[in-house]
Amino acid sequence: MGALRLRGHLFPCVVLFSTLLVFVSAEDPYLFFDWNITYGDIYPLGVKQQGILINGEFPGPDINSVTNNNLVINVHNSLAEPFLLSWNGVQQRKNSYEDGVWGTTCPIPPGKNFTYILQVKDQIGSFYYYPSLAFHKAAGAFGGLRILSRPLIPVPFPEPTGDFTVLIGDWYKAHHKTLKALLDGGHRLPFPDGILINGRGTNDTSLTFEPGKTYRLRISNVGLEHSLNFRIQGHQMKLVEVEGTHTVQSMYSSLDIHVGQSYSVLVTADQSAQDYYIAVSTRFTSKVLTTTGILHYSNSKKGVSGPIPTGPTTETGWSLSQARSIRTNLTASGPRPNPQGSYHYGKVNVSRTIKLVSSAGQIDGKQRYAVNRVSFIPADTPLKLADYFNISGVFRVGSISDKPTHEKIYTDTSVMGADYRAFVEIVFQNRENIVQSWHINGYSFWVVGMDGGVWTRASRKEYNLIDAVSRCTVQVYPKSWTAIYIALDNVGMWNVRSEFWARQYLGQQFYLRVYTPVHSLRDEYLLPKNALLCGRAQGKKLEPSV
Ligand SMILES: *[C@@H]1O[C@H](CO)[C@@H](O)[C@H](O)[C@H]1NC(C)=O
Ligand SMILES: *[C@@H]1O[C@H](CO)[C@@H](O)[C@H](O)[C@H]1NC(C)=O
Ligand SMILES: *[C@@H]1O[C@H](CO)[C@@H](O)[C@H](O)[C@H]1NC(C)=O
Ligand SMILES: *[C@@H]1O[C@H](CO)[C@@H](O)[C@H](O)[C@H]1NC(C)=O
Ligand SMILES: *[C@@H]1O[C@H](CO)[C@@H](O)[C@H](O)[C@H]1NC(C)=O
Ligand SMILES: *[C@@H]1O[C@H](CO)[C@@H](O)[C@H](O)[C@H]1NC(C)=O
C-alpha cells in the first residue's frame, strides 16, 4: 500500500477564488472504475485458497473519493454464481437502489455486469466495501473506501505525510462455500484460523514511515465475527475520525475495533530508528488469536524485537470505558464548513422508541438467529423493487415489531415501517454472552449510551446528549444495551443487520422502510435506468408512468 497525499494545500488567494467559482457552477466530479470479479489463488495463511479478487487484487483496490463525488463502478461478475458489492457507510442519499444488498438490488448474474452509480453526498470519512451475498465475504472482494474533505473545508489536524488503509479481520482457511454449507446445514462455524492485515498473515504486512513524520491509518474490521484489538509497539495513536465524524483527539495505546467498524488514527514516527510490531488480536475469546505486521522506519537500523505488545484483559469494562471516551469534536467541521456540533441532536424530541433484542435459536433443528423473534429470510424479489413497482405479496410492512417478546423465533421477510423525518431512539439489547455489532445502511446515528444489564427508561439518565459520536456501526457488549438516536431523513429500504456475519446470514437482519406517502424526486430518485430486474420485477417497464 503506497502512501497517498490527497488533501489540498493552501492555495494562493486567486486560485482559491476561482476554485470556489468552479465549485459552485460545475457538476460534482465523476470517478470511473471498471472492476472484474474473478476467482484466484491466494495464500494468506500459507495454504492455497480460492479467493475472490477484484482486477486480480486481494484485498480489492482502494476507492479514493472527495465529498459529493459521483462514483461510477462497473462490476463484471466473472464468478460462477450471483454477486453483489455493498458500500459500508456510504449513505446512498435518496438512492437505496444502489445499496447492493439483497433487499435493494438484483444480484449480478454470472458472466454479466452492473454499473453502480452512487454519490458520496455530504459525507467524509473512512469506510469499506464488501461482497454482500452468500458467504463471499469470507473469500475477499472487500477494500477500503475513503471520502476526503473538499479542498476548502478545514480538517482539524495537519495534513499527514501518508494515508494508509489497514483492513483487519479474522480469517478461515476453509472455502467460502464450505463455510456457507455448514451454516445452511444448521451448524455453527468453528473458531477462525487466523487474522489478516491487508489480506496477509503474520509479518507479511509492512508500513514504512519516515522518521519524525505523522501518518494516518484508516483501520476497518472487515472480518466475519470477532472484535479485534489494534496496537503498535512503542507508539501511541491519536484518534481523529470514526466513520465520518471527527472525534475529540485523544491518545490511545490500543483500540478495540468491533466487526464492521472503522477508525482513523494518526501515528507519529517519534521513536528510535528500528522496526516495531503492529499487533492485532481477538477480544473476549478464551483462545486468543494474534497476528503481527511491521511498522518500518525508513532509516531503520534493526528489525522487530522484544515481546509482541499484549492487548487488554478480556473483561468488557475496559472496552466499555474506551467506547464512552470516543466523542465528537463539536467545533471541528465535518463534510460541511459549519461545525459538527451545529445540529443539537440532544434537543430533538424523540418520536418513537424501537427496542431490538437479538437472540439465537433453532428452527426445524437448524441453527438460526433472530431480532425481535424474527429470523429474516429473503423473498423472491428485492424489497425495494417490489415497492417501486407496487408488487404486492413480497413483504408485509410491520412483519417485525418494535417491542420484543420472549417467545420462540420464526422466519419471515421482516420489514419495519418508519415515517420519513421521524426522530427515533433505538435500543439494542443483547441478552447473549457474545459481543454484537449492529449496522444500519443509509444512515449514521448518534451513539447516546451503552451499559451492562437490561435497558430501562431510567437508563436515559446516562445518555450523552452533547457530544456522542455519530457513526454507522455500533457494538453491544455481552448482556448489555446500546442506545442510539437516528434522524430518519433518507427515504428508502435500508438493511439493518448484525455484522457478525454468520448471524446476519442466518437471519439476524431486517429492512427499515423509511417512507413518505408523497412521491417526489426531492425525497427519492427514480429507479436507475440500468437497474437489473429479477424475480417478480422481471420484465417490468423501467420508466414509471408518472
Ligand atoms: C475478467 O477476467 C477473466 C479472467 O481473467 C477474463 O476471462 C474476462 O474476460 C475478464 N472480463 C472482463 C470484463 O474484463
Ligand atoms: C455493462 O458494461 C458495459 C461496458 O462494458 C456498459 O456499456 C453497460 O452499461 C454495463 N451494463 C450495466 C447493466 O451496467
Ligand atoms: C515474525 O517476526 C519475528 C521477528 O523476526 C519472529 O520472531 C517471528 O517468528 C515471526 N513470526 C512468524 C510467524 O514468522
Ligand atoms: C477540535 O477541532 C478543532 C478545529 O475546529 C481543533 O482546533 C481542536 O484541536 C480539536 N480539539 C480536539 C480536542 O480534538
Ligand atoms: C419537544 O416537546 C416538548 C414537550 O412536548 C415541547 O415543549 C417542545 O417544544 C418540543 N421541542 C421541539 C424541538 O419540538
Ligand atoms: C405505485 O403506486 C404509487 C402510488 O399509488 C404510484 O404513485 C406509482 O406511480 C406506482 N408505480 C408504478 C411503477 O406503477
XYZ file of C-alpha atoms and ligand atoms in Angstrom:
630
model
C 0.000 0.000 0.000
C 1.596 3.249 -1.032
C 1.465 6.496 0.863
C -1.003 8.870 -0.664
C -1.109 12.609 -0.493
C -4.510 13.693 -1.490
C -5.822 16.532 0.548
C -5.319 20.028 -0.853
C -2.822 22.507 0.485
C -3.421 26.210 0.967
C -3.842 27.888 -2.370
C -2.968 31.480 -3.119
C -6.000 33.717 -2.909
C -6.703 33.999 -6.627
C -6.649 30.249 -7.135
C -8.830 29.830 -4.106
C -11.397 32.206 -5.516
C -11.529 30.570 -8.918
C -11.760 27.122 -7.303
C -14.777 28.373 -5.454
C -16.387 29.538 -8.673
C -15.816 26.187 -10.367
C -17.186 24.568 -7.281
C -20.440 26.407 -7.405
C -21.011 26.197 -11.126
C -19.748 22.743 -12.092
C -21.467 19.437 -11.553
C -19.833 17.252 -8.918
C -16.948 15.269 -10.458
C -17.321 11.687 -11.670
C -14.840 8.917 -10.892
C -14.944 5.803 -13.064
C -13.986 2.270 -12.083
C -14.075 -0.902 -14.171
C -13.860 -3.974 -11.950
C -13.588 -7.616 -12.928
C -14.580 -10.044 -10.152
C -12.759 -13.362 -10.531
C -11.630 -16.360 -8.565
C -7.905 -16.590 -7.957
C -5.429 -18.389 -5.730
C -4.424 -16.638 -2.522
C -2.175 -17.841 0.325
C -2.866 -15.505 3.247
C -2.234 -18.155 5.913
C 0.378 -20.069 3.937
C -2.038 -22.537 2.331
C -3.620 -22.177 -1.094
C -7.194 -20.899 -1.081
C -9.637 -19.809 -3.739
C -10.069 -16.086 -3.138
C -12.417 -13.602 -4.770
C -10.308 -10.942 -6.474
C -11.065 -7.544 -7.962
C -8.928 -6.838 -11.034
C -6.619 -9.556 -9.737
C -6.210 -7.935 -6.320
C -6.848 -9.274 -2.814
C -7.979 -7.207 -0.970
C -9.650 -5.134 -3.662
C -8.406 -1.682 -4.726
C -8.965 1.355 -2.524
C -11.586 3.867 -3.571
C -10.311 7.406 -3.021
C -13.042 9.997 -3.309
C -13.920 13.501 -2.182
C -17.226 14.615 -0.632
C -20.001 14.726 -3.279
C -18.031 12.810 -5.928
C -20.086 10.560 -8.155
C -18.684 7.036 -8.314
C -19.422 5.009 -11.422
C -18.334 1.448 -10.741
C -18.880 -1.114 -13.481
C -18.729 -4.524 -11.825
C -18.226 -7.539 -14.128
C -19.153 -10.758 -12.387
C -16.800 -13.463 -13.689
C -17.711 -15.880 -10.886
C -19.969 -18.873 -11.485
C -22.591 -17.508 -9.077
C -24.579 -14.322 -8.466
C -22.637 -11.482 -6.872
C -23.210 -8.029 -5.340
C -20.995 -5.421 -3.760
C -22.248 -3.142 -1.000
C -20.711 0.089 0.287
C -20.431 0.059 4.058
C -21.102 3.537 5.425
C -21.989 5.205 2.104
C -25.377 6.732 2.765
C -26.805 6.461 -0.773
C -28.956 9.508 -0.155
C -32.413 9.138 -1.791
C -30.946 6.200 -3.640
C -31.258 2.853 -1.860
C -31.339 1.189 -5.318
C -27.507 1.368 -5.415
C -27.045 -0.134 -1.966
C -26.014 -3.535 -3.291
C -27.714 -5.721 -0.705
C -30.221 -8.448 -1.370
C -33.269 -6.310 -0.422
C -32.454 -3.413 -2.752
C -30.593 -4.678 -5.802
C -30.893 -7.749 -8.027
C -27.802 -9.957 -7.946
C -25.444 -9.597 -10.898
C -25.795 -12.931 -12.739
C -22.624 -14.904 -13.569
C -20.958 -13.511 -16.687
C -22.932 -10.258 -16.525
C -22.130 -6.771 -15.289
C -23.856 -3.957 -13.463
C -22.747 -0.351 -13.100
C -23.281 1.194 -9.693
C -23.780 4.959 -9.885
C -23.594 6.417 -6.424
C -22.736 9.745 -4.890
C -20.799 10.158 -1.650
C -23.076 13.058 -0.824
C -22.360 15.204 2.228
C -20.014 12.648 3.711
C -16.398 12.372 4.783
C -14.533 9.539 6.425
C -13.164 6.035 6.319
C -15.309 3.134 5.184
C -15.026 -0.042 3.123
C -16.902 -2.051 0.552
C -17.610 -5.774 0.711
C -19.473 -8.564 -1.144
C -22.942 -8.905 0.379
C -24.307 -12.202 -0.964
C -23.813 -15.822 0.098
C -20.687 -16.054 2.253
C -18.419 -14.297 -0.266
C -17.029 -12.007 2.418
C -15.023 -14.994 3.682
C -13.122 -15.040 0.366
C -12.261 -11.394 -0.327
C -13.708 -8.703 -2.656
C -13.537 -6.135 0.124
C -11.469 -2.955 0.099
C -11.066 0.497 1.599
C -13.323 3.390 0.660
C -12.303 6.837 1.804
C -14.096 10.135 1.371
C -11.795 13.142 1.761
C -12.931 16.627 2.699
C -13.373 19.123 -0.132
C -10.295 21.354 -0.501
C -11.864 24.404 1.139
C -13.282 22.667 4.185
C -10.959 22.723 7.202
C -9.757 19.388 8.571
C -8.969 19.550 12.308
C -5.378 18.275 12.069
C -2.358 18.941 9.847
C -2.130 17.070 6.573
C -0.426 13.733 7.363
C 2.618 12.659 5.338
C 0.866 9.464 4.286
C -2.531 7.843 4.497
C -2.820 4.042 4.759
C -5.812 1.723 4.536
C -5.464 -1.037 7.137
C -8.044 -3.800 6.755
C -8.043 -6.253 9.634
C -10.240 -9.292 10.109
C -10.485 -12.860 11.296
C -9.995 -15.470 8.588
C -10.691 -19.113 7.750
C -8.598 -21.423 5.615
C -11.831 -23.117 4.531
C -13.524 -22.258 1.223
C -16.392 -19.790 1.486
C -18.750 -22.426 0.057
C -17.714 -24.879 2.772
C -18.479 -22.289 5.445
C -21.799 -21.464 3.773
C -22.689 -25.167 3.573
C -22.053 -25.509 7.321
C -24.447 -22.635 8.005
C -27.016 -23.912 5.506
C -26.872 -27.249 7.306
C -27.793 -25.544 10.562
C -24.341 -25.714 12.135
C -22.184 -23.084 13.746
C -18.824 -22.049 12.341
C -15.636 -23.220 14.030
C -13.181 -20.742 15.559
C -11.297 -18.899 12.781
C -7.778 -19.931 11.755
C -6.071 -16.565 11.889
C -6.224 -12.806 11.496
C -5.240 -10.925 8.339
C -3.862 -7.416 7.967
C -4.480 -6.135 4.434
C -5.030 -9.687 3.232
C -1.785 -11.024 4.667
C -0.764 -13.154 7.608
C 1.880 -12.694 10.318
C 4.843 -10.399 9.472
C 3.706 -10.065 5.837
C 2.369 -6.500 6.033
C 4.797 -3.645 6.405
C 4.067 0.075 6.586
C 7.035 2.392 6.003
C 7.260 5.659 7.952
C 9.783 8.481 7.526
C 11.292 9.386 10.893
C 9.555 12.305 12.607
C 6.596 12.266 10.217
C 2.923 11.635 11.019
C 0.713 9.156 9.171
C -2.979 8.436 9.101
C -4.119 4.824 9.396
C -7.703 4.058 8.390
C -8.397 0.809 10.169
C -11.517 -1.232 9.359
C -12.523 -4.586 10.817
C -13.661 -6.389 7.649
C -13.709 -9.757 9.385
C -16.584 -12.140 9.955
C -17.104 -12.269 13.662
C -14.514 -11.172 16.185
C -13.820 -7.860 17.867
C -10.129 -7.084 17.388
C -7.675 -5.027 19.377
C -5.157 -2.951 17.363
C -1.901 -1.574 18.766
C 1.608 -0.584 17.728
C 4.678 -1.393 19.788
C 6.154 1.726 21.407
C 3.682 4.121 19.757
C 0.539 5.941 20.782
C -2.339 6.517 18.381
C -4.247 9.779 18.183
C -7.870 9.042 17.300
C -9.144 11.604 14.762
C -12.124 10.129 12.942
C -14.751 7.427 13.404
C -16.976 6.510 10.436
C -17.289 10.078 9.194
C -17.128 12.012 12.469
C -14.046 13.991 13.519
C -13.522 12.980 17.124
C -12.043 14.687 20.157
C -8.386 13.883 19.543
C -7.336 11.620 22.411
C -4.337 9.317 22.628
C -4.797 5.542 22.846
C -2.211 2.829 23.265
C -4.625 0.262 21.827
C -8.067 0.361 20.232
C -10.910 -2.148 20.208
C -12.411 -2.348 16.722
C -15.573 -4.386 16.550
C -16.594 -6.233 13.438
C -17.739 -3.824 10.713
C -16.271 -0.699 12.345
C -13.758 1.843 11.005
C -11.387 4.178 12.883
C -8.783 6.726 11.734
C -5.732 7.352 13.872
C -2.605 9.487 13.483
C 0.709 7.869 14.353
C 3.981 9.790 14.551
C 7.320 8.088 13.924
C 8.851 9.594 17.060
C 10.795 6.587 18.376
C 14.304 5.332 17.675
C 15.159 4.129 14.160
C 14.099 0.490 14.091
C 11.088 -1.672 13.209
C 8.101 -2.127 15.514
C 5.319 -4.678 15.762
C 1.795 -3.839 14.712
C -0.317 -6.314 16.708
C -3.913 -7.339 16.135
C -5.649 -9.868 18.369
C -9.088 -11.263 19.069
C -11.005 -9.863 22.038
C -13.262 -11.613 24.555
C -12.236 -15.078 23.317
C -10.837 -17.832 25.541
C -8.288 -18.704 22.878
C -6.612 -15.508 21.627
C -5.504 -15.243 18.004
C -2.779 -12.678 17.350
C -1.175 -11.550 14.140
C 1.592 -9.048 13.614
C 2.593 -6.612 10.929
C 5.671 -4.403 10.798
C 5.956 -0.659 11.230
C 9.208 0.022 9.393
C 11.135 3.276 9.833
C 12.775 4.244 6.539
C 16.057 4.740 8.420
C 15.573 1.578 10.482
C 18.754 0.033 11.875
C 17.130 -3.008 13.470
C 14.349 -5.482 12.751
C 11.436 -6.059 15.120
C 12.454 -7.242 18.547
C 11.180 -7.664 22.064
C 7.836 -9.057 23.091
C 4.765 -8.507 20.922
C 2.728 -5.890 22.807
C -0.107 -7.541 24.686
C -3.729 -6.499 24.452
C -6.135 -5.501 27.206
C -7.789 -8.024 29.512
C -10.878 -9.924 28.437
C -13.284 -8.140 30.779
C -15.600 -5.740 28.978
C -15.250 -2.814 31.428
C -12.037 -1.596 29.776
C -13.616 -1.686 26.337
C -16.809 -0.004 27.541
C -14.929 2.924 29.062
C -12.852 3.278 25.913
C -16.068 3.368 23.850
C -17.509 6.068 26.093
C -14.338 8.157 25.747
C -14.844 8.448 21.976
C -16.664 11.733 21.421
C -17.377 14.238 18.677
C -15.216 17.334 18.365
C -18.111 19.796 18.261
C -16.072 22.670 16.835
C -14.433 20.700 14.018
C -16.011 20.671 10.558
C -17.421 17.513 9.054
C -18.378 17.377 5.370
C -19.597 20.971 5.510
C -17.829 24.092 6.750
C -20.142 24.515 9.733
C -19.111 22.771 12.945
C -20.240 19.195 13.611
C -21.892 20.442 16.809
C -24.318 22.752 14.957
C -27.017 20.102 14.955
C -28.187 19.621 18.538
C -29.355 16.017 18.393
C -29.882 16.003 22.169
C -32.587 18.655 21.915
C -34.756 16.974 19.295
C -37.889 15.247 20.597
C -37.877 11.508 20.109
C -40.999 10.452 18.212
C -40.606 6.712 18.621
C -38.613 4.174 20.599
C -37.711 0.878 18.978
C -36.222 -1.940 21.030
C -34.258 -4.558 19.169
C -33.433 -7.743 21.021
C -31.147 -10.223 19.326
C -31.483 -13.915 20.005
C -30.363 -17.329 18.838
C -32.484 -20.422 18.459
C -33.305 -23.494 16.432
C -35.919 -23.737 13.722
C -36.628 -27.264 12.442
C -33.493 -28.461 14.188
C -31.267 -25.913 12.457
C -29.360 -23.013 13.979
C -30.949 -19.599 13.264
C -30.547 -16.094 14.642
C -33.258 -13.505 15.102
C -34.055 -9.959 16.081
C -37.342 -9.376 17.917
C -38.167 -13.048 17.302
C -37.964 -12.831 13.506
C -35.250 -14.664 11.629
C -35.019 -12.948 8.244
C -35.384 -14.902 5.018
C -35.201 -13.313 1.549
C -38.264 -13.325 -0.716
C -38.212 -13.936 -4.471
C -37.942 -10.221 -5.370
C -35.771 -7.442 -3.891
C -37.971 -5.479 -1.494
C -37.088 -2.118 -2.987
C -38.152 -3.294 -6.448
C -41.401 -4.734 -5.101
C -42.045 -1.356 -3.514
C -41.136 0.578 -6.656
C -43.343 -1.480 -8.982
C -46.153 -1.889 -6.442
C -45.843 -5.691 -6.495
C -47.903 -6.980 -3.592
C -47.297 -10.147 -1.618
C -43.495 -9.874 -1.468
C -43.298 -8.415 2.035
C -45.506 -7.012 4.745
C -44.679 -3.723 6.478
C -44.874 -4.462 10.199
C -43.679 -8.052 9.891
C -41.263 -7.266 12.742
C -42.438 -5.498 15.874
C -40.994 -2.502 17.736
C -41.133 -4.348 21.001
C -39.550 -7.681 21.729
C -41.212 -10.681 23.284
C -39.650 -13.763 24.790
C -41.409 -16.301 22.601
C -39.920 -18.701 20.064
C -38.242 -17.383 16.943
C -39.734 -17.830 13.447
C -38.774 -16.929 9.876
C -40.241 -14.096 7.803
C -39.158 -11.427 5.313
C -39.123 -8.821 8.043
C -39.732 -5.177 7.136
C -40.277 -2.425 9.702
C -42.089 0.697 8.563
C -40.937 4.169 9.628
C -42.005 7.687 8.779
C -39.710 9.935 6.806
C -38.350 12.668 9.125
C -39.158 10.796 12.330
C -36.526 11.125 15.056
C -36.132 7.713 16.609
C -34.474 6.181 19.635
C -33.303 2.607 19.053
C -32.221 0.401 21.926
C -30.179 -2.682 21.061
C -30.478 -5.222 23.836
C -28.023 -8.122 23.905
C -29.067 -10.968 26.223
C -26.305 -13.243 24.995
C -22.725 -13.746 26.006
C -21.141 -12.512 22.770
C -20.261 -9.031 21.518
C -22.838 -7.869 18.986
C -22.198 -5.282 16.302
C -25.117 -3.562 14.514
C -25.055 -1.622 11.273
C -27.764 0.474 9.643
C -27.413 1.184 5.911
C -28.294 4.628 4.585
C -27.581 6.410 7.841
C -25.254 7.421 10.559
C -26.626 7.700 14.087
C -25.620 9.099 17.471
C -24.450 6.524 19.990
C -26.037 8.115 23.061
C -25.395 5.383 25.605
C -24.244 1.881 26.395
C -24.043 -0.088 29.613
C -24.334 -3.511 31.159
C -27.652 -5.100 32.105
C -31.136 -4.517 30.766
C -32.140 -1.110 29.401
C -34.953 0.678 31.254
C -36.392 4.182 30.946
C -34.052 5.151 33.786
C -31.093 4.287 31.519
C -31.836 7.518 29.643
C -30.309 9.455 32.532
C -26.928 8.103 31.396
C -27.265 9.339 27.807
C -24.665 11.633 26.319
C -26.847 14.296 24.703
C -23.977 16.682 23.962
C -21.092 15.128 22.042
C -21.875 11.488 21.292
C -20.155 10.179 18.202
C -22.192 9.770 15.004
C -21.361 6.550 13.146
C -22.926 3.661 11.229
C -21.809 0.548 13.169
C -22.058 0.088 16.913
C -21.148 -2.677 19.328
C -23.380 -4.095 22.059
C -21.416 -5.786 24.834
C -22.452 -9.165 26.266
C -25.588 -8.926 28.425
C -25.641 -5.174 27.780
C -27.512 -2.495 25.875
C -26.586 0.270 23.446
C -28.914 3.176 22.631
C -28.797 5.358 19.530
C -30.676 8.362 18.164
C -31.346 8.428 14.441
C -32.931 11.140 12.275
C -34.811 9.301 9.517
C -34.056 11.792 6.773
C -33.282 9.337 3.980
C -36.224 7.715 2.166
C -35.623 4.134 1.073
C -35.368 0.475 2.003
C -32.458 0.082 4.397
C -30.764 -3.039 5.700
C -30.351 -3.252 9.485
C -28.047 -6.133 10.333
C -25.706 -7.808 12.700
C -22.145 -7.524 11.381
C -21.461 -10.923 12.961
C -21.533 -12.492 9.516
C -22.858 -15.970 10.296
C -25.661 -14.351 12.258
C -26.703 -11.928 9.526
C -26.551 -14.850 7.059
C -28.817 -16.941 9.313
C -31.439 -14.261 9.831
C -30.210 -11.562 12.211
C -31.212 -8.656 9.979
C -34.276 -6.864 8.655
C -35.201 -3.919 6.441
C -36.249 -0.495 7.645
C -38.627 1.074 5.114
C -38.380 4.834 5.536
C -41.471 6.009 3.771
C -43.295 9.126 2.677
C -46.712 8.932 1.006
C -45.842 11.844 -1.290
C -43.617 10.642 -4.144
C -41.181 13.387 -5.064
C -37.751 13.456 -6.684
C -36.768 15.790 -3.880
C -37.052 12.881 -1.457
C -36.142 9.877 -3.564
C -34.689 9.262 -7.021
C -36.271 7.046 -9.653
C -35.061 3.528 -10.214
C -31.826 3.847 -12.228
C -32.214 3.131 -15.943
C -29.646 0.326 -15.871
C -31.233 -1.458 -12.885
C -31.240 -5.229 -13.194
C -34.717 -6.702 -12.813
C -35.342 -10.103 -11.288
C -37.986 -12.156 -9.507
C -41.467 -10.723 -9.950
C -39.958 -7.436 -11.179
C -38.550 -9.178 -14.255
C -39.864 -7.620 -17.474
C -41.375 -4.582 -15.716
C -41.147 -1.300 -17.580
C -38.343 0.808 -16.147
C -39.852 4.278 -16.601
C -42.842 4.615 -14.340
C -45.888 6.247 -15.910
C -45.994 9.438 -13.864
C -12.298 -10.951 -16.334
O -11.214 -11.807 -16.091
C -11.381 -13.088 -16.703
C -10.254 -13.968 -16.218
O -9.030 -13.337 -16.426
C -11.395 -12.914 -18.218
O -11.616 -14.164 -18.816
C -12.542 -11.966 -18.570
O -12.518 -11.691 -19.969
C -12.419 -10.663 -17.820
N -13.612 -9.874 -18.057
C -13.568 -8.550 -18.246
C -14.865 -7.872 -18.479
O -12.518 -7.920 -18.261
C -22.004 -3.412 -18.734
O -20.773 -2.918 -19.233
C -20.871 -2.193 -20.444
C -19.480 -1.784 -20.862
O -18.589 -2.843 -20.722
C -21.751 -0.989 -20.268
O -21.923 -0.330 -21.505
C -23.101 -1.410 -19.716
O -23.859 -0.274 -19.404
C -22.923 -2.234 -18.448
N -24.231 -2.755 -18.013
C -24.841 -2.349 -16.890
C -26.154 -3.011 -16.604
O -24.399 -1.510 -16.136
C 7.691 -12.632 12.890
O 8.914 -11.952 13.057
C 9.520 -12.147 14.338
C 10.772 -11.297 14.395
O 11.594 -11.553 13.318
C 9.848 -13.621 14.549
O 10.375 -13.805 15.836
C 8.575 -14.429 14.394
O 8.859 -15.795 14.468
C 7.905 -14.127 13.052
N 6.640 -14.832 13.011
C 6.345 -15.679 12.023
C 5.027 -16.403 12.140
O 7.059 -15.826 11.060
C -11.296 20.156 17.699
O -11.271 20.752 16.422
C -10.628 21.999 16.378
C -10.848 22.566 14.987
O -12.089 23.157 14.950
C -9.175 21.821 16.686
O -8.528 23.053 16.647
C -9.044 21.196 18.064
O -7.692 20.905 18.315
C -9.861 19.936 18.181
N -9.872 19.558 19.577
C -9.676 18.316 19.998
C -9.647 18.119 21.461
O -9.552 17.387 19.255
C -40.456 18.878 22.483
O -41.554 18.537 23.281
C -41.817 19.499 24.318
C -42.910 18.947 25.236
O -43.904 18.297 24.475
C -42.205 20.828 23.664
O -42.449 21.790 24.651
C -41.041 21.289 22.774
O -41.389 22.450 22.082
C -40.660 20.219 21.785
N -39.419 20.605 21.111
C -39.269 20.573 19.810
C -37.924 20.995 19.288
O -40.132 20.184 19.048
C -47.002 2.688 -7.495
O -48.060 3.260 -6.751
C -47.858 4.634 -6.452
C -48.954 5.092 -5.510
O -50.171 4.533 -5.877
C -47.821 5.430 -7.774
O -47.587 6.794 -7.495
C -46.692 4.895 -8.625
O -46.671 5.533 -9.887
C -46.837 3.398 -8.843
N -45.634 2.917 -9.502
C -45.641 2.153 -10.586
C -44.307 1.795 -11.150
O -46.656 1.754 -11.105
